[in-house]
Amino acid sequence: MGEKLNLWGRLSRTLDDLSDGLVPDGFSGQIGVARDLVRAEDLDAALVVLEKILLEKADHAVALYLSGAIFQRRGDVTEAIARLTASVTSRPQFADALLALGDTLVADGQYAAAETQYRRVLHAAPDKSDRLSAVYCGLGDTHLRRGTLDRAVLDYRKALLARGDDDRAATSLAEAMLALGRADTGEALAHLERLRERAPGKKMSERAELA
């Protein structure tokens, strides 16, 4: 569930870019319509528009990305992975699609494959702080799921260095530290306290709530 929200939140922040710079072809108008429908959460209608694009151009990277995100949102991980893989095959430097594919592979338990996609983003978009933070959060997730908590803590710290106001990175770092039994350092508790101040009603994990 967390990966689904990560992807959807990131998608909502990058929708304007999809019409402004990523679609230098004859489908920009349709992508704009699909973008607005996704923003309005009318996913069925958005998918109809995207499928029409893919009937004309089966390897349209942005249409594959958006439809892959929709399928991931619906819980169809297999179809989401297929479409996102096709998107990054069509456009290998498409950083948002690479991130989406990484998130979806984590949700499917394919941690090594997810790590490969996240590391590809470091080459595709090395200077964007929001993407760097997302990459290191994703890498941290792969280590957390595999039980390599020290490496998870290291990557979550890198995510916070890339973007200091990233609540997800702060929460993930604190929870990984608590899982390691490092709450006595005070760092984990300090992150959680700042998060509680910024978002008083935000739900955290049971471990974080008890800290």
mmCIF file of C-alpha atoms in Angstrom:
data_model
loop_
_atom_site.group_PDB
_atom_site.id
_atom_site.type_symbol
_atom_site.label_atom_id
_atom_site.label_comp_id
_atom_site.label_asym_id
_atom_site.label_seq_id
_atom_site.Cartn_x
_atom_site.Cartn_y
_atom_site.Cartn_z
ATOM 1 C CA MET A 1 0.000 0.000 0.000
ATOM 2 C CA GLY A 2 2.836 2.421 0.846
ATOM 3 C CA GLU A 3 4.396 2.060 -2.601
ATOM 4 C CA LYS A 4 1.022 2.748 -4.222
ATOM 5 C CA LEU A 5 0.705 6.014 -2.291
ATOM 6 C CA ASN A 6 4.338 6.944 -3.012
ATOM 7 C CA LEU A 7 3.824 6.588 -6.744
ATOM 8 C CA TRP A 8 0.475 8.365 -6.787
ATOM 9 C CA GLY A 9 1.750 11.268 -4.716
ATOM 10 C CA ARG A 10 4.758 11.691 -6.990
ATOM 11 C CA LEU A 11 2.554 11.461 -10.086
ATOM 12 C CA SER A 12 0.284 14.217 -8.804
ATOM 13 C CA ARG A 13 3.330 16.480 -8.368
ATOM 14 C CA THR A 14 4.630 15.875 -11.906
ATOM 15 C CA LEU A 15 1.414 16.047 -13.931
ATOM 16 C CA ASP A 16 2.098 19.568 -15.209
ATOM 17 C CA ASP A 17 5.500 18.505 -16.521
ATOM 18 C CA LEU A 18 3.816 15.851 -18.647
ATOM 19 C CA SER A 19 2.125 18.500 -20.758
ATOM 20 C CA ASP A 20 4.800 21.187 -20.565
ATOM 21 C CA GLY A 21 7.886 19.334 -21.639
ATOM 22 C CA LEU A 22 7.650 15.584 -21.953
ATOM 23 C CA VAL A 23 5.393 15.181 -24.971
ATOM 24 C CA PRO A 24 6.864 16.821 -28.082
ATOM 25 C CA ASP A 25 4.565 14.926 -30.457
ATOM 26 C CA GLY A 26 1.048 14.953 -31.892
ATOM 27 C CA PHE A 27 -0.500 13.424 -28.776
ATOM 28 C CA SER A 28 0.111 16.330 -26.391
ATOM 29 C CA GLY A 29 -3.556 17.380 -26.430
ATOM 30 C CA GLN A 30 -4.755 13.897 -25.515
ATOM 31 C CA ILE A 31 -2.084 13.562 -22.845
ATOM 32 C CA GLY A 32 -3.289 16.883 -21.431
ATOM 33 C CA VAL A 33 -6.852 15.550 -21.263
ATOM 34 C CA ALA A 34 -5.666 12.337 -19.592
ATOM 35 C CA ARG A 35 -3.577 14.387 -17.157
ATOM 36 C CA ASP A 36 -6.603 16.439 -16.119
ATOM 37 C CA LEU A 37 -8.715 13.304 -15.693
ATOM 38 C CA VAL A 38 -6.028 11.687 -13.544
ATOM 39 C CA ARG A 39 -5.835 14.836 -11.432
ATOM 40 C CA ALA A 40 -9.627 14.658 -10.986
ATOM 41 C CA GLU A 41 -9.282 10.939 -10.034
ATOM 42 C CA ASP A 42 -11.502 9.945 -12.983
ATOM 43 C CA LEU A 43 -9.259 7.002 -13.753
ATOM 44 C CA ASP A 44 -11.665 5.061 -15.985
ATOM 45 C CA ALA A 45 -12.055 8.018 -18.333
ATOM 46 C CA ALA A 46 -8.297 8.705 -18.260
ATOM 47 C CA LEU A 47 -7.584 5.105 -19.205
ATOM 48 C CA VAL A 48 -9.958 5.314 -22.186
ATOM 49 C CA VAL A 49 -8.009 8.314 -23.510
ATOM 50 C CA LEU A 50 -4.653 6.624 -22.920
ATOM 51 C CA GLU A 51 -5.736 3.385 -24.599
ATOM 52 C CA LYS A 52 -6.702 5.363 -27.710
ATOM 53 C CA ILE A 53 -3.210 6.829 -27.823
ATOM 54 C CA LEU A 54 -1.653 3.380 -27.426
ATOM 55 C CA LEU A 55 -3.777 2.008 -30.263
ATOM 56 C CA GLU A 56 -2.076 4.532 -32.556
ATOM 57 C CA LYS A 57 1.368 4.430 -30.929
ATOM 58 C CA ALA A 58 1.911 1.329 -28.808
ATOM 59 C CA ASP A 59 5.270 2.532 -27.471
ATOM 60 C CA HIS A 60 4.153 6.016 -26.363
ATOM 61 C CA ALA A 61 6.225 6.371 -23.193
ATOM 62 C CA VAL A 62 4.013 8.856 -21.339
ATOM 63 C CA ALA A 63 0.761 7.019 -22.123
ATOM 64 C CA LEU A 64 2.370 3.802 -20.905
ATOM 65 C CA TYR A 65 3.593 5.554 -17.766
ATOM 66 C CA LEU A 66 0.235 7.087 -16.901
ATOM 67 C CA SER A 67 -1.708 3.907 -17.624
ATOM 68 C CA GLY A 68 0.831 1.895 -15.640
ATOM 69 C CA ALA A 69 0.321 4.234 -12.678
ATOM 70 C CA ILE A 70 -3.442 3.781 -12.987
ATOM 71 C CA PHE A 71 -3.127 0.000 -12.957
ATOM 72 C CA GLN A 72 -0.827 0.198 -9.946
ATOM 73 C CA ARG A 73 -3.376 2.412 -8.194
ATOM 74 C CA ARG A 74 -6.002 -0.260 -8.877
ATOM 75 C CA GLY A 75 -3.790 -2.987 -7.464
ATOM 76 C CA ASP A 76 -3.039 -4.725 -10.778
ATOM 77 C CA VAL A 77 0.704 -4.945 -10.190
ATOM 78 C CA THR A 78 1.361 -7.345 -13.078
ATOM 79 C CA GLU A 79 -0.153 -5.028 -15.692
ATOM 80 C CA ALA A 80 1.454 -2.000 -14.057
ATOM 81 C CA ILE A 81 4.911 -3.584 -14.269
ATOM 82 C CA ALA A 82 4.323 -4.556 -17.913
ATOM 83 C CA ARG A 83 3.336 -1.025 -18.904
ATOM 84 C CA LEU A 84 6.008 0.745 -16.904
ATOM 85 C CA THR A 85 8.651 -1.611 -18.292
ATOM 86 C CA ALA A 86 7.432 -0.793 -21.801
ATOM 87 C CA SER A 87 7.574 2.924 -20.975
ATOM 88 C CA VAL A 88 11.224 2.857 -19.875
ATOM 89 C CA THR A 89 12.086 0.596 -22.812
ATOM 90 C CA SER A 90 10.669 3.245 -25.138
ATOM 91 C CA ARG A 91 12.346 6.090 -23.260
ATOM 92 C CA PRO A 92 15.248 4.776 -21.141
ATOM 93 C CA GLN A 93 15.954 8.158 -19.473
ATOM 94 C CA PHE A 94 12.333 8.730 -18.358
ATOM 95 C CA ALA A 95 13.098 9.270 -14.668
ATOM 96 C CA ASP A 96 9.513 9.357 -13.371
ATOM 97 C CA ALA A 97 8.664 6.092 -15.118
ATOM 98 C CA LEU A 98 11.839 4.496 -13.732
ATOM 99 C CA LEU A 99 10.832 5.587 -10.233
ATOM 100 C CA ALA A 100 7.309 4.287 -10.742
ATOM 101 C CA LEU A 101 8.648 0.959 -11.954
ATOM 102 C CA GLY A 102 10.943 0.741 -8.928
ATOM 103 C CA ASP A 103 8.047 1.429 -6.536
ATOM 104 C CA THR A 104 5.875 -1.162 -8.240
ATOM 105 C CA LEU A 105 8.603 -3.804 -8.178
ATOM 106 C CA VAL A 106 9.025 -3.190 -4.437
ATOM 107 C CA ALA A 107 5.283 -3.719 -4.000
ATOM 108 C CA ASP A 108 5.670 -7.010 -5.862
ATOM 109 C CA GLY A 109 8.589 -8.140 -3.698
ATOM 110 C CA GLN A 110 11.145 -7.867 -6.529
ATOM 111 C CA TYR A 111 13.681 -5.931 -4.502
ATOM 112 C CA ALA A 112 16.824 -6.519 -6.571
ATOM 113 C CA ALA A 113 14.997 -5.517 -9.761
ATOM 114 C CA ALA A 114 13.607 -2.428 -8.016
ATOM 115 C CA GLU A 115 17.094 -1.417 -6.886
ATOM 116 C CA THR A 116 18.279 -1.601 -10.508
ATOM 117 C CA GLN A 117 15.549 0.810 -11.637
ATOM 118 C CA TYR A 118 16.196 3.258 -8.808
ATOM 119 C CA ARG A 119 19.904 3.356 -9.642
ATOM 120 C CA ARG A 120 19.069 4.082 -13.278
ATOM 121 C CA VAL A 121 17.351 7.276 -12.088
ATOM 122 C CA LEU A 122 20.638 8.482 -10.591
ATOM 123 C CA HIS A 123 22.029 8.560 -14.139
ATOM 124 C CA ALA A 124 18.836 9.889 -15.762
ATOM 125 C CA ALA A 125 18.173 12.781 -13.344
ATOM 126 C CA PRO A 126 21.116 13.231 -10.965
ATOM 127 C CA ASP A 127 20.440 16.888 -10.116
ATOM 128 C CA LYS A 128 16.765 16.896 -9.057
ATOM 129 C CA SER A 129 16.423 16.934 -5.275
ATOM 130 C CA ASP A 130 12.870 15.556 -5.194
ATOM 131 C CA ARG A 131 13.804 12.650 -7.448
ATOM 132 C CA LEU A 132 17.020 11.976 -5.524
ATOM 133 C CA SER A 133 15.033 11.827 -2.310
ATOM 134 C CA ALA A 134 12.547 9.425 -3.915
ATOM 135 C CA VAL A 135 15.387 7.247 -5.231
ATOM 136 C CA TYR A 136 17.056 6.928 -1.842
ATOM 137 C CA CYS A 137 13.721 6.319 -0.125
ATOM 138 C CA GLY A 138 13.099 3.545 -2.637
ATOM 139 C CA LEU A 139 16.546 2.062 -2.093
ATOM 140 C CA GLY A 140 15.968 2.264 1.652
ATOM 141 C CA ASP A 141 12.686 0.386 1.207
ATOM 142 C CA THR A 142 14.422 -2.439 -0.658
ATOM 143 C CA HIS A 143 16.922 -2.836 2.190
ATOM 144 C CA LEU A 144 14.246 -2.536 4.864
ATOM 145 C CA ARG A 145 12.196 -5.305 3.258
ATOM 146 C CA ARG A 146 15.291 -7.509 2.972
ATOM 147 C CA GLY A 147 16.214 -6.917 6.606
ATOM 148 C CA THR A 148 19.449 -5.000 5.956
ATOM 149 C CA LEU A 149 18.462 -2.212 8.329
ATOM 150 C CA ASP A 150 21.863 -0.487 8.507
ATOM 151 C CA ARG A 151 21.814 0.057 4.750
ATOM 152 C CA ALA A 152 18.183 1.208 4.940
ATOM 153 C CA VAL A 153 19.133 3.846 7.523
ATOM 154 C CA LEU A 154 22.016 5.001 5.310
ATOM 155 C CA ASP A 155 19.767 5.443 2.264
ATOM 156 C CA TYR A 156 16.984 7.194 4.204
ATOM 157 C CA ARG A 157 19.614 9.630 5.523
ATOM 158 C CA LYS A 158 20.698 10.303 1.933
ATOM 159 C CA ALA A 159 17.056 10.963 1.054
ATOM 160 C CA LEU A 160 16.828 13.588 3.795
ATOM 161 C CA LEU A 161 20.104 15.159 2.684
ATOM 162 C CA ALA A 162 18.665 15.489 -0.826
ATOM 163 C CA ARG A 163 15.448 17.042 0.444
ATOM 164 C CA GLY A 164 15.285 18.043 4.086
ATOM 165 C CA ASP A 165 11.509 18.536 4.172
ATOM 166 C CA ASP A 166 10.659 15.058 2.839
ATOM 167 C CA ASP A 167 8.261 13.696 5.467
ATOM 168 C CA ARG A 168 8.333 10.203 4.000
ATOM 169 C CA ALA A 169 12.125 10.060 4.246
ATOM 170 C CA ALA A 170 12.031 11.314 7.846
ATOM 171 C CA THR A 171 9.344 8.804 8.820
ATOM 172 C CA SER A 172 11.133 5.924 7.108
ATOM 173 C CA LEU A 173 14.455 6.853 8.720
ATOM 174 C CA ALA A 174 12.908 7.055 12.163
ATOM 175 C CA GLU A 175 11.124 3.724 11.776
ATOM 176 C CA ALA A 176 14.258 1.979 10.492
ATOM 177 C CA MET A 177 16.212 3.343 13.459
ATOM 178 C CA LEU A 178 13.525 2.192 15.874
ATOM 179 C CA ALA A 179 13.612 -1.263 14.267
ATOM 180 C CA LEU A 180 17.360 -1.299 14.929
ATOM 181 C CA GLY A 181 16.777 -0.321 18.540
ATOM 182 C CA ARG A 182 18.437 3.051 18.114
ATOM 183 C CA ALA A 183 15.722 5.176 19.665
ATOM 184 C CA ASP A 184 18.057 5.934 22.573
ATOM 185 C CA THR A 185 20.197 8.129 20.304
ATOM 186 C CA GLY A 186 17.338 10.610 20.191
ATOM 187 C CA GLU A 187 17.610 11.089 16.422
ATOM 188 C CA ALA A 188 14.632 8.883 15.592
ATOM 189 C CA LEU A 189 12.486 10.542 18.249
ATOM 190 C CA ALA A 190 13.503 14.003 17.014
ATOM 191 C CA HIS A 191 12.373 13.156 13.462
ATOM 192 C CA LEU A 192 9.066 11.802 14.733
ATOM 193 C CA GLU A 193 8.494 14.856 16.924
ATOM 194 C CA ARG A 194 9.055 17.214 13.983
ATOM 195 C CA LEU A 195 6.637 15.161 11.886
ATOM 196 C CA ARG A 196 3.997 15.315 14.608
ATOM 197 C CA GLU A 197 4.402 19.096 14.773
ATOM 198 C CA ARG A 198 4.107 19.513 10.979
ATOM 199 C CA ALA A 199 1.249 17.035 10.509
ATOM 200 C CA PRO A 200 -0.512 16.487 13.849
ATOM 201 C CA GLY A 201 -3.143 14.113 12.470
ATOM 202 C CA LYS A 202 -0.867 12.049 10.240
ATOM 203 C CA LYS A 203 -1.056 8.311 10.902
ATOM 204 C CA MET A 204 2.257 6.542 11.502
ATOM 205 C CA SER A 205 3.210 2.925 11.981
ATOM 206 C CA GLU A 206 2.429 1.218 15.284
ATOM 207 C CA ARG A 207 6.154 1.251 16.171
ATOM 208 C CA ALA A 208 6.380 4.990 15.532
ATOM 209 C CA GLU A 209 3.174 5.716 17.440
ATOM 210 C CA LEU A 210 4.574 3.926 20.493
ATOM 211 C CA ALA A 211 7.912 5.773 20.381
#
